[in-house]
Coordinates of C-alpha atoms and ligand atoms in Angstrom, one line a residue:
M1 CA 37.9 124.7 -27.5
K2 CA 36.4 123.4 -24.1
I3 CA 35.6 119.8 -24.4
T4 CA 32.3 118.7 -22.8
K5 CA 31.3 116.1 -25.3
I6 CA 33.4 113.4 -27.1
C7 CA 32.1 110.9 -29.9
C8 CA 34.3 107.9 -30.8
I9 CA 33.3 106.5 -34.0
G10 CA 33.9 102.5 -33.8
A11 CA 33.6 100.2 -30.8
G12 CA 36.1 98.0 -31.1
Y13 CA 39.4 96.7 -29.5
V14 CA 40.9 100.3 -29.3
G15 CA 37.9 102.4 -29.4
G16 CA 36.2 100.8 -26.4
P17 CA 39.2 100.6 -23.7
T18 CA 40.3 103.9 -25.0
M19 CA 37.3 105.6 -24.3
A20 CA 36.7 103.9 -21.1
V21 CA 39.8 105.2 -19.7
I22 CA 39.2 108.6 -20.9
A23 CA 35.7 108.5 -19.4
K24 CA 37.2 107.5 -16.2
K25 CA 39.9 109.9 -15.7
N26 CA 37.5 112.8 -17.4
P27 CA 34.1 112.7 -15.2
N28 CA 33.2 116.0 -16.5
I29 CA 33.5 114.8 -20.3
Q30 CA 30.7 113.0 -21.7
V31 CA 31.9 110.1 -23.7
T32 CA 29.9 108.3 -26.5
I33 CA 31.2 105.4 -28.4
V34 CA 29.2 105.0 -31.5
D35 CA 29.3 101.8 -34.0
I36 CA 27.2 100.7 -37.2
N37 CA 27.4 97.4 -35.8
A38 CA 24.1 96.9 -33.5
E39 CA 25.1 93.6 -32.1
R40 CA 28.2 95.0 -30.8
I41 CA 26.6 98.1 -29.6
A42 CA 24.2 95.9 -27.5
A43 CA 26.9 93.8 -26.2
W44 CA 28.3 96.9 -24.7
N45 CA 25.3 97.6 -23.0
N46 CA 24.9 94.0 -21.5
E47 CA 23.9 94.4 -17.9
D48 CA 26.4 91.6 -17.2
V49 CA 29.9 93.2 -17.7
S50 CA 31.4 89.8 -18.0
Q51 CA 29.4 89.6 -21.5
L52 CA 31.5 92.6 -23.1
P53 CA 32.3 91.9 -26.7
I54 CA 36.0 92.2 -26.0
Y55 CA 37.9 90.7 -23.1
E56 CA 40.6 92.9 -21.3
P57 CA 41.8 92.5 -17.7
G58 CA 40.4 95.7 -15.8
L59 CA 37.9 96.7 -18.5
A60 CA 34.8 95.3 -17.0
E61 CA 35.3 96.9 -13.6
I62 CA 35.9 100.5 -15.6
V63 CA 32.8 99.9 -17.8
K64 CA 30.7 99.2 -14.7
E65 CA 32.0 102.0 -13.1
T66 CA 31.4 104.7 -15.8
R67 CA 28.6 103.5 -18.0
G68 CA 25.4 105.2 -17.9
K69 CA 27.3 108.2 -16.2
N70 CA 29.7 109.7 -18.7
L71 CA 30.4 106.6 -20.8
H72 CA 27.7 105.8 -23.3
F73 CA 27.4 103.1 -26.3
S74 CA 25.2 103.9 -29.0
T75 CA 24.1 103.6 -32.3
E76 CA 23.0 106.8 -33.2
I77 CA 26.0 107.9 -34.9
D78 CA 24.9 111.3 -36.4
K79 CA 23.4 112.8 -33.2
S80 CA 26.4 112.1 -31.3
I81 CA 28.7 113.5 -33.8
D82 CA 26.7 116.8 -34.1
E83 CA 26.8 117.0 -30.4
S84 CA 30.4 116.4 -29.5
E85 CA 33.4 119.1 -30.0
M86 CA 35.7 116.2 -30.5
I87 CA 35.2 113.3 -32.5
F88 CA 37.8 110.3 -32.4
I89 CA 37.7 108.1 -35.6
S90 CA 38.6 104.8 -34.3
V91 CA 37.3 102.1 -37.1
N92 CA 39.2 99.3 -38.7
T93 CA 41.8 99.6 -41.1
P94 CA 42.4 96.4 -42.7
T95 CA 44.7 95.3 -45.5
K96 CA 42.9 95.9 -49.1
T97 CA 41.4 92.6 -50.4
Y98 CA 41.0 94.2 -53.9
G99 CA 41.9 96.5 -56.5
K100 CA 44.9 98.7 -56.8
G101 CA 47.2 97.8 -53.5
K102 CA 45.3 94.3 -52.8
G103 CA 47.2 92.6 -50.1
M104 CA 49.4 95.3 -49.3
A105 CA 47.8 98.8 -48.4
A106 CA 45.6 99.7 -46.1
D107 CA 41.8 99.8 -46.9
L108 CA 40.5 103.4 -45.9
K109 CA 37.2 103.2 -46.8
Y110 CA 35.6 102.9 -43.5
V111 CA 37.7 105.8 -42.3
E112 CA 36.6 107.9 -45.5
L113 CA 32.8 106.9 -44.5
C114 CA 33.8 108.2 -41.1
A115 CA 34.8 111.5 -42.6
R116 CA 31.9 112.2 -44.8
N117 CA 29.5 111.3 -42.1
I118 CA 31.2 114.0 -40.0
A119 CA 31.1 116.3 -42.8
E120 CA 27.3 115.5 -43.5
V121 CA 25.9 116.0 -40.1
A122 CA 28.3 118.6 -38.1
T123 CA 27.0 121.9 -37.8
T124 CA 29.4 123.4 -35.2
D125 CA 33.3 123.3 -35.3
K126 CA 34.9 120.4 -34.6
I127 CA 38.4 118.5 -33.8
V128 CA 38.4 115.2 -35.6
V129 CA 41.0 112.8 -34.2
E130 CA 42.8 110.1 -36.3
K131 CA 42.8 107.1 -33.6
S132 CA 43.0 104.2 -36.3
T133 CA 46.3 103.5 -37.7
L134 CA 46.5 105.0 -40.9
P135 CA 49.0 105.6 -44.0
V136 CA 51.3 108.7 -43.8
R137 CA 49.2 111.6 -45.5
T138 CA 45.9 110.2 -44.6
A139 CA 45.1 113.4 -42.5
Q140 CA 45.4 115.5 -45.8
A141 CA 42.6 113.1 -47.5
I142 CA 40.4 113.4 -44.6
K143 CA 40.9 117.4 -44.4
S144 CA 40.0 117.8 -48.0
I145 CA 36.7 115.7 -47.4
L146 CA 35.9 117.8 -44.3
N147 CA 36.6 121.3 -45.9
N148 CA 34.9 120.7 -49.2
T149 CA 31.3 120.4 -47.4
G150 CA 30.2 123.7 -48.4
N151 CA 29.1 124.9 -44.8
D152 CA 30.7 127.0 -42.7
V153 CA 31.8 124.6 -40.1
K154 CA 35.6 124.6 -39.1
F155 CA 37.6 121.2 -39.0
D156 CA 40.7 120.5 -37.2
I157 CA 42.4 117.3 -37.8
L158 CA 44.7 115.5 -35.4
S159 CA 46.7 112.4 -35.4
N160 CA 46.6 110.5 -32.1
P161 CA 47.7 106.9 -32.8
E162 CA 47.2 104.5 -30.1
F163 CA 49.9 102.1 -28.8
L164 CA 48.1 100.0 -26.4
A165 CA 48.9 96.2 -27.0
E166 CA 45.8 93.7 -26.5
G167 CA 45.8 91.9 -23.0
T168 CA 47.2 94.6 -21.2
A169 CA 45.1 97.7 -22.9
I170 CA 43.7 99.1 -19.6
E171 CA 47.3 98.8 -18.0
D172 CA 49.1 100.7 -20.9
L173 CA 46.3 103.3 -21.4
L174 CA 46.7 104.1 -17.7
S175 CA 50.4 104.6 -17.8
P176 CA 51.3 105.0 -21.1
D177 CA 54.8 105.0 -22.3
R178 CA 54.0 108.5 -24.7
V179 CA 50.8 110.1 -26.1
L180 CA 51.5 110.8 -29.4
I181 CA 49.4 114.0 -30.8
G182 CA 50.2 115.5 -34.3
G183 CA 48.5 118.4 -35.9
E184 CA 48.8 121.9 -37.1
S185 CA 46.5 124.0 -35.0
E186 CA 48.2 124.5 -31.4
E187 CA 44.8 125.1 -29.9
A188 CA 43.3 121.7 -31.2
I189 CA 46.5 120.2 -30.0
E190 CA 46.0 121.5 -26.6
S191 CA 42.6 120.8 -26.4
L192 CA 43.6 117.0 -27.0
A193 CA 46.3 116.9 -24.4
K194 CA 44.2 118.5 -22.0
V195 CA 42.1 115.4 -22.0
Y196 CA 45.2 113.0 -21.3
G197 CA 46.4 115.5 -19.2
A198 CA 44.0 114.2 -16.6
W199 CA 46.2 111.6 -15.7
V200 CA 49.2 111.6 -18.0
D201 CA 52.3 113.7 -17.0
D202 CA 52.8 116.6 -19.7
E203 CA 56.3 115.5 -20.4
R204 CA 55.0 112.2 -22.0
I205 CA 52.4 114.1 -24.4
L206 CA 54.3 114.6 -27.6
R207 CA 53.5 117.1 -30.1
T208 CA 54.7 116.9 -33.4
N209 CA 53.5 117.3 -37.1
V210 CA 50.8 115.2 -38.6
W211 CA 53.2 113.1 -40.9
S212 CA 55.3 112.5 -38.1
S213 CA 52.7 111.1 -36.0
E214 CA 51.5 108.9 -38.7
L215 CA 54.6 107.6 -39.7
S216 CA 55.6 106.9 -36.1
K217 CA 53.0 104.6 -35.5
L218 CA 53.6 102.5 -38.4
T219 CA 57.3 102.5 -37.4
A220 CA 56.6 101.3 -33.7
N221 CA 54.8 98.1 -35.0
A222 CA 57.6 97.7 -37.5
F223 CA 60.5 97.7 -35.0
L224 CA 58.4 95.5 -32.5
A225 CA 57.4 92.9 -35.0
Q226 CA 61.1 93.1 -36.4
R227 CA 62.4 92.2 -32.7
I228 CA 60.0 89.1 -32.8
S229 CA 61.2 88.1 -36.2
S230 CA 64.7 88.7 -35.3
I231 CA 64.4 86.5 -32.1
N232 CA 62.6 83.8 -34.3
A233 CA 65.0 83.7 -36.8
I234 CA 67.6 83.1 -34.1
S235 CA 65.4 80.3 -32.7
E236 CA 65.8 78.2 -35.9
L237 CA 69.5 78.6 -35.5
C238 CA 69.4 77.4 -32.0
E239 CA 67.8 74.4 -33.0
K240 CA 70.6 73.6 -35.5
T241 CA 73.5 74.4 -32.8
E242 CA 72.2 73.2 -29.7
A243 CA 72.1 76.8 -28.4
D244 CA 69.0 77.8 -26.4
V245 CA 67.3 80.8 -27.7
N246 CA 66.0 81.9 -24.0
E247 CA 69.6 81.8 -22.9
V248 CA 70.5 83.8 -26.2
A249 CA 67.8 86.2 -25.6
R250 CA 68.3 86.9 -21.9
A251 CA 72.0 87.3 -22.8
I252 CA 71.4 90.0 -25.4
G253 CA 68.5 91.6 -23.3
M254 CA 70.9 92.3 -20.6
D255 CA 72.7 95.0 -23.1
S256 CA 70.9 98.0 -22.1
R257 CA 70.9 99.1 -25.7
I258 CA 68.8 96.2 -26.6
G259 CA 67.1 95.6 -23.7
P260 CA 64.9 92.6 -22.1
K261 CA 61.3 93.1 -23.6
F262 CA 59.9 91.6 -26.4
L263 CA 62.2 88.9 -27.1
S264 CA 60.2 86.0 -26.7
A265 CA 60.9 83.2 -29.5
S266 CA 57.3 82.0 -30.5
I267 CA 55.3 80.3 -33.3
G268 CA 55.2 83.5 -34.8
F269 CA 53.6 87.0 -34.3
G270 CA 49.8 87.3 -34.6
G271 CA 47.1 90.2 -33.9
S272 CA 45.2 92.5 -36.3
C273 CA 48.2 95.1 -36.7
F274 CA 51.9 93.7 -37.2
Q275 CA 51.5 92.3 -40.5
K276 CA 48.9 94.9 -41.9
D277 CA 50.9 97.8 -40.6
I278 CA 54.2 96.3 -42.1
L279 CA 52.5 95.6 -45.4
N280 CA 51.2 99.0 -45.4
L281 CA 54.9 100.5 -44.7
V282 CA 56.3 98.3 -47.4
Y283 CA 53.4 99.3 -49.8
I284 CA 54.0 103.1 -49.2
A285 CA 57.9 102.9 -49.8
R286 CA 57.4 101.0 -52.8
S287 CA 55.0 103.9 -53.9
Y288 CA 57.7 106.2 -53.6
G289 CA 60.0 104.0 -55.4
L290 CA 62.1 102.8 -52.4
T291 CA 63.0 99.2 -53.2
E292 CA 65.5 98.4 -50.6
V293 CA 63.5 100.0 -48.0
A294 CA 60.1 97.9 -48.8
E295 CA 62.5 94.7 -49.1
Y296 CA 64.0 95.3 -46.0
W297 CA 60.6 95.5 -43.9
E298 CA 59.0 92.8 -46.0
Q299 CA 61.6 90.2 -44.8
V300 CA 59.8 90.6 -41.3
I301 CA 56.7 89.0 -42.6
T302 CA 58.7 86.3 -44.9
L303 CA 60.2 85.6 -41.5
N304 CA 57.0 85.1 -39.4
D305 CA 55.3 83.1 -42.2
H306 CA 58.3 80.7 -42.3
Q307 CA 58.2 80.4 -38.6
K308 CA 54.4 79.4 -38.5
R309 CA 55.2 76.9 -41.4
R310 CA 58.2 75.3 -39.7
F311 CA 56.3 74.6 -36.5
S312 CA 53.6 72.6 -38.1
D313 CA 56.5 70.9 -40.4
N314 CA 58.2 70.1 -37.2
L315 CA 55.2 68.9 -35.6
I316 CA 54.4 66.3 -38.8
S317 CA 58.0 65.2 -39.2
T318 CA 58.2 64.2 -35.2
L319 CA 54.9 62.4 -35.7
Y320 CA 56.5 59.9 -38.1
N321 CA 55.7 62.2 -41.2
T322 CA 52.1 61.7 -40.9
V323 CA 49.5 63.3 -38.9
S324 CA 46.5 61.6 -40.8
G325 CA 43.8 60.5 -38.7
K326 CA 45.8 61.5 -35.6
K327 CA 44.3 63.7 -32.5
I328 CA 46.1 67.1 -32.1
A329 CA 45.2 69.0 -29.1
M330 CA 45.8 73.0 -29.5
L331 CA 46.1 74.6 -26.1
G332 CA 45.2 78.2 -26.9
W333 CA 43.6 79.6 -30.1
A334 CA 43.8 83.8 -29.3
F335 CA 46.7 85.6 -30.7
K336 CA 48.6 86.2 -27.4
K337 CA 47.1 85.5 -23.8
D338 CA 44.5 87.6 -21.8
T339 CA 42.7 88.4 -25.0
N340 CA 39.7 86.8 -27.0
D341 CA 40.9 88.5 -29.9
T342 CA 42.0 85.7 -32.5
R343 CA 42.8 88.1 -35.7
E344 CA 46.0 86.7 -37.7
S345 CA 46.6 84.1 -34.9
A346 CA 49.1 81.4 -35.7
A347 CA 47.1 79.2 -34.0
I348 CA 44.7 79.4 -37.3
Y349 CA 47.4 78.9 -39.9
V350 CA 49.0 75.9 -38.0
A351 CA 45.5 74.1 -37.6
D352 CA 44.8 74.5 -41.4
H353 CA 48.0 73.2 -42.3
L354 CA 47.4 70.1 -40.2
L355 CA 44.0 70.0 -41.4
S356 CA 45.4 69.7 -44.8
E357 CA 47.3 66.8 -43.6
Q358 CA 44.2 65.4 -42.3
A359 CA 44.6 65.6 -39.0
Q360 CA 41.9 65.8 -36.4
I361 CA 42.3 69.1 -34.3
A362 CA 40.8 69.4 -30.8
V363 CA 40.9 73.0 -29.6
Y364 CA 40.8 74.5 -26.0
D365 CA 41.1 78.1 -25.3
P366 CA 39.6 79.8 -22.3
K367 CA 38.2 82.8 -24.0
V368 CA 37.6 82.2 -27.6
S369 CA 34.2 80.4 -28.7
E370 CA 33.8 77.4 -31.2
Q371 CA 32.0 79.9 -33.3
R372 CA 34.9 81.9 -33.5
I373 CA 37.0 79.0 -34.3
Q374 CA 35.1 77.7 -36.9
A375 CA 34.7 81.1 -38.5
D376 CA 38.5 81.8 -38.5
L377 CA 39.0 78.4 -40.1
N378 CA 36.1 78.8 -42.8
Y379 CA 37.5 82.3 -44.0
L380 CA 40.7 80.7 -45.4
N381 CA 38.4 79.0 -47.5
T382 CA 40.9 76.0 -47.7
R383 CA 38.0 73.5 -47.3
S384 CA 34.2 73.3 -46.8
E385 CA 32.6 74.6 -43.9
E386 CA 31.4 71.0 -43.0
E387 CA 34.7 69.3 -43.5
N388 CA 36.2 72.1 -40.9
Q389 CA 33.3 71.4 -38.4
E390 CA 33.7 67.7 -38.8
L391 CA 37.6 67.7 -38.3
V392 CA 37.4 70.4 -35.7
D393 CA 36.1 70.0 -32.2
T394 CA 36.2 72.8 -29.4
F395 CA 36.2 71.9 -25.7
N396 CA 35.4 73.8 -22.8
N397 CA 37.6 71.8 -20.5
P398 CA 41.4 71.3 -21.5
Y399 CA 41.2 67.8 -20.0
E400 CA 38.7 66.7 -22.5
A401 CA 40.6 68.2 -25.3
V402 CA 43.9 66.3 -24.6
K403 CA 42.3 63.0 -23.9
D404 CA 43.7 60.3 -26.3
A405 CA 45.7 63.2 -28.0
H406 CA 48.8 62.1 -30.0
A407 CA 50.4 65.5 -29.4
I408 CA 49.9 68.6 -27.9
A409 CA 50.6 71.9 -29.7
I410 CA 50.7 75.1 -27.1
M411 CA 49.5 78.3 -29.2
T412 CA 49.0 80.9 -26.5
E413 CA 50.8 81.4 -23.4
W414 CA 47.9 81.6 -21.3
D415 CA 49.2 81.3 -17.8
E416 CA 46.8 78.5 -16.6
F417 CA 48.3 76.3 -18.8
K418 CA 51.4 76.2 -16.5
T419 CA 49.2 75.1 -13.6
Y420 CA 47.8 72.1 -15.2
D421 CA 48.1 68.7 -13.7
W422 CA 50.6 67.4 -16.5
K423 CA 50.9 63.8 -14.9
K424 CA 47.1 63.4 -15.4
I425 CA 47.5 64.9 -18.9
Y426 CA 50.1 62.4 -20.0
D427 CA 48.4 59.7 -18.5
S428 CA 45.3 60.2 -20.7
M429 CA 47.2 60.5 -23.7
K430 CA 48.1 58.1 -26.4
K431 CA 52.0 56.9 -26.2
P432 CA 54.6 58.4 -26.9
A433 CA 52.9 61.7 -25.8
F434 CA 54.2 64.6 -28.0
I435 CA 54.3 68.4 -26.6
F436 CA 55.0 71.2 -29.2
D437 CA 55.5 73.8 -26.8
G438 CA 55.2 77.0 -29.1
R439 CA 55.3 79.5 -26.3
N440 CA 58.3 77.9 -24.4
I441 CA 56.1 78.0 -21.4
L442 CA 56.6 74.5 -19.8
N443 CA 59.7 73.5 -18.1
E444 CA 61.5 70.9 -20.5
E445 CA 63.1 69.0 -17.8
E446 CA 59.9 68.5 -15.5
T447 CA 57.7 67.6 -18.7
T448 CA 60.3 65.0 -20.1
K449 CA 60.7 63.5 -16.5
L450 CA 57.0 62.9 -16.8
G451 CA 57.5 61.0 -19.8
F452 CA 56.6 63.5 -22.4
E453 CA 58.5 64.1 -25.6
Y454 CA 59.0 67.8 -25.4
S455 CA 59.8 69.9 -28.4
G456 CA 60.2 73.9 -27.7
I457 CA 61.1 76.6 -29.9
G458 CA 64.9 77.4 -30.3
K459 CA 65.9 74.5 -28.3
Ligands
NAD1 P1 37.8 96.8 -34.5 O1 37.7 96.0 -35.7 O2 37.9 96.0 -33.2 O3 36.4 97.9 -34.5 C1 36.4 98.6 -35.2 C2 34.8 98.9 -35.3 O4 34.7 100.0 -36.2 C3 34.2 98.3 -35.6 O5 33.0 97.7 -34.4 C4 33.2 98.6 -37.0 O6 31.8 97.9 -36.7 C5 33.3 99.9 -36.6 N1 33.0 100.6 -37.8 C6 33.4 100.6 -39.2 N2 33.0 101.6 -40.0 C7 32.5 102.4 -39.2 C8 31.4 103.4 -39.6 N3 31.6 103.9 -40.9 N4 30.9 103.8 -38.4 C9 30.7 103.4 -37.3 N5 31.2 102.3 -36.9 C10 32.3 101.9 -38.1 O7 39.1 97.4 -34.8 P2 40.3 97.6 -33.6 O8 41.2 96.5 -33.4 O9 39.5 98.5 -32.5 O10 41.4 98.6 -34.7 C11 40.8 100.0 -34.8 C12 42.0 100.8 -35.3 O11 43.0 101.1 -34.3 C13 42.7 100.1 -36.6 O12 43.2 101.2 -37.6 C14 44.0 99.4 -35.8 O13 45.1 99.3 -36.7 C15 44.2 100.4 -34.7 N6 44.8 99.9 -33.4 C16 44.5 98.7 -33.1 C17 45.2 98.1 -32.0 C18 44.9 96.8 -31.4 O14 45.4 96.2 -30.6 N7 43.7 96.4 -31.9 C19 46.1 98.8 -31.4 C20 46.5 100.2 -31.9 C21 45.7 100.3 -33.1
UGA2 C1 50.9 95.3 -30.9 C2 51.6 96.5 -30.2 O1 52.4 96.0 -29.2 C3 51.1 97.9 -29.8 O2 52.1 98.6 -29.2 C4 50.4 98.6 -30.9 O3 49.5 99.4 -30.4 C5 49.3 97.3 -31.5 O4 50.3 96.1 -31.9 C6 48.4 97.4 -32.6 O5 48.8 98.5 -33.2 O6 47.6 97.0 -32.9 P1 49.3 93.6 -29.8 O7 49.2 93.0 -31.4 O8 47.9 93.9 -29.3 O9 50.1 95.2 -29.8 O10 50.3 92.5 -28.8 P2 51.5 92.2 -28.9 O11 51.9 92.1 -27.4 O12 52.6 93.4 -29.7 O13 51.8 90.9 -29.4 C7 51.6 90.8 -30.7 C8 51.9 89.4 -31.4 O14 53.4 89.1 -31.3 C9 51.4 88.4 -30.6 O15 50.9 87.2 -31.2 C10 52.4 88.0 -29.6 O16 52.1 86.6 -29.1 C11 53.7 88.1 -30.3 N1 54.9 88.1 -29.4 C12 55.2 89.3 -28.7 C13 56.2 87.3 -29.5 O17 56.0 86.4 -30.2 N2 57.3 87.3 -28.8 C14 57.1 88.6 -28.0 O18 58.6 88.8 -27.5 C15 56.3 89.5 -27.9

């Protein structure tokens, strides 16, 4: 099938950047991203590209270059579906918060709604691409919905999971390690491979069956998250034995079988996907009666929760066992640098714990708004919105945030934190001035020389 028009349902962290890059590299294809969230679409259409709904280095430039030419953002979902030959489903697949599988399984209601929407309005043959991360065998369900419409439209379903990481999304999309396409119809697979072929070498485009493709995505995230829990587990041991986790990571990372990437000990992984995808994997394993497999992967989450809790416990015990009435300045709120995304950020859980111990929290994050921070805390329902408002202040200037603080907790590894005038910060804080470096980004020796009481992870 010759692809001239693509529709992507879901204008989020995946849909937006992925389609922007597809549009940039395929000037002859008209790409329209649709969403039910009119506010989000309006933000994508904002004249001022610094105000796009998501922040990703390099994204604004591509949107500026392609928007209005062959990249469009719209709320006219039905129209765009019907006009396009290829439809990507890139909607959210959060962990279920109700019913069977609550707290474990992926909630597929948004994906199913998309499939029903496509089934209802399509009048010509379509290739439907699962871009969202889905449980194994979801394509089967989508197929069953699409093939029972009663009209003569033919649907081919492909699985094309996305491997981009936030903060480096554009880089990852422009030079992917691989593009994975799972499907039954060779013709449909090749139509999608051609879209990517505009900039990705063919040997990097893997073709598999649908189920391998679906499972590979969950497996990749499980392996990545497992690496972080592994190094974080060792970080606790380092703290007891005077080994240094950075030195251990370097030593093991030079083994080419292990490799140096993704071995930074931290306050624990966050983000919208690792936890949800592992929980989903655990749920699937359990549903097939694979108890040992389920328990094996579940430990990755258990360890991650432990790491977050351990960080705040350590902060409290170091501050003489109480943070009540003390000002704790949190530098960073996003779940990693170079994104404004805060979903499942460790900062939320650390702040919540400290607030329950009656701390006063001051937050500075270069890309996260006060409204977002309050919404993240309110979502936990630990205390009233008024109390969160009263106990948490957000600042636009880091030096204001740390003024008179008893301690600083570094939650996100933003590069700018390394460039601050730490002498000035030390002078403005209450003494002794503590730093809890949840990302090991500061130089311990230099900070200690300035007078700080420094505490890193795994040191
Ligand atoms: P997101 O929440 O940022 O965006 C999803 C969008 O879909 C929202 O704007 C929502 O309004 C829209 N939507 C939901 N139902 C809709 C419907 N019926 N019709 C039209 N629009 C609808 O989510 P995201 O982070 O982009 O993630 C999307 C999927 O990609 C998930 O399955 C996720 O697991 C996967 N994924 C995410 C990342 C990442 O880094 N965020 C990376 C790889 C894969
Ligand atoms: C992750 C994967 O890296 C992507 O390949 C995948 O597509 C995506 O999930 C997804 O499916 O959503 P993302 O969550 O955006 O991407 O970001 P990562 O760079 O993986 O970081 C996740 C978390 O792990 C962050 O909180 C980060 O700070 C933490 N992390 C990462 C560490 O603590 N240590 C590390 O060494 C690396």
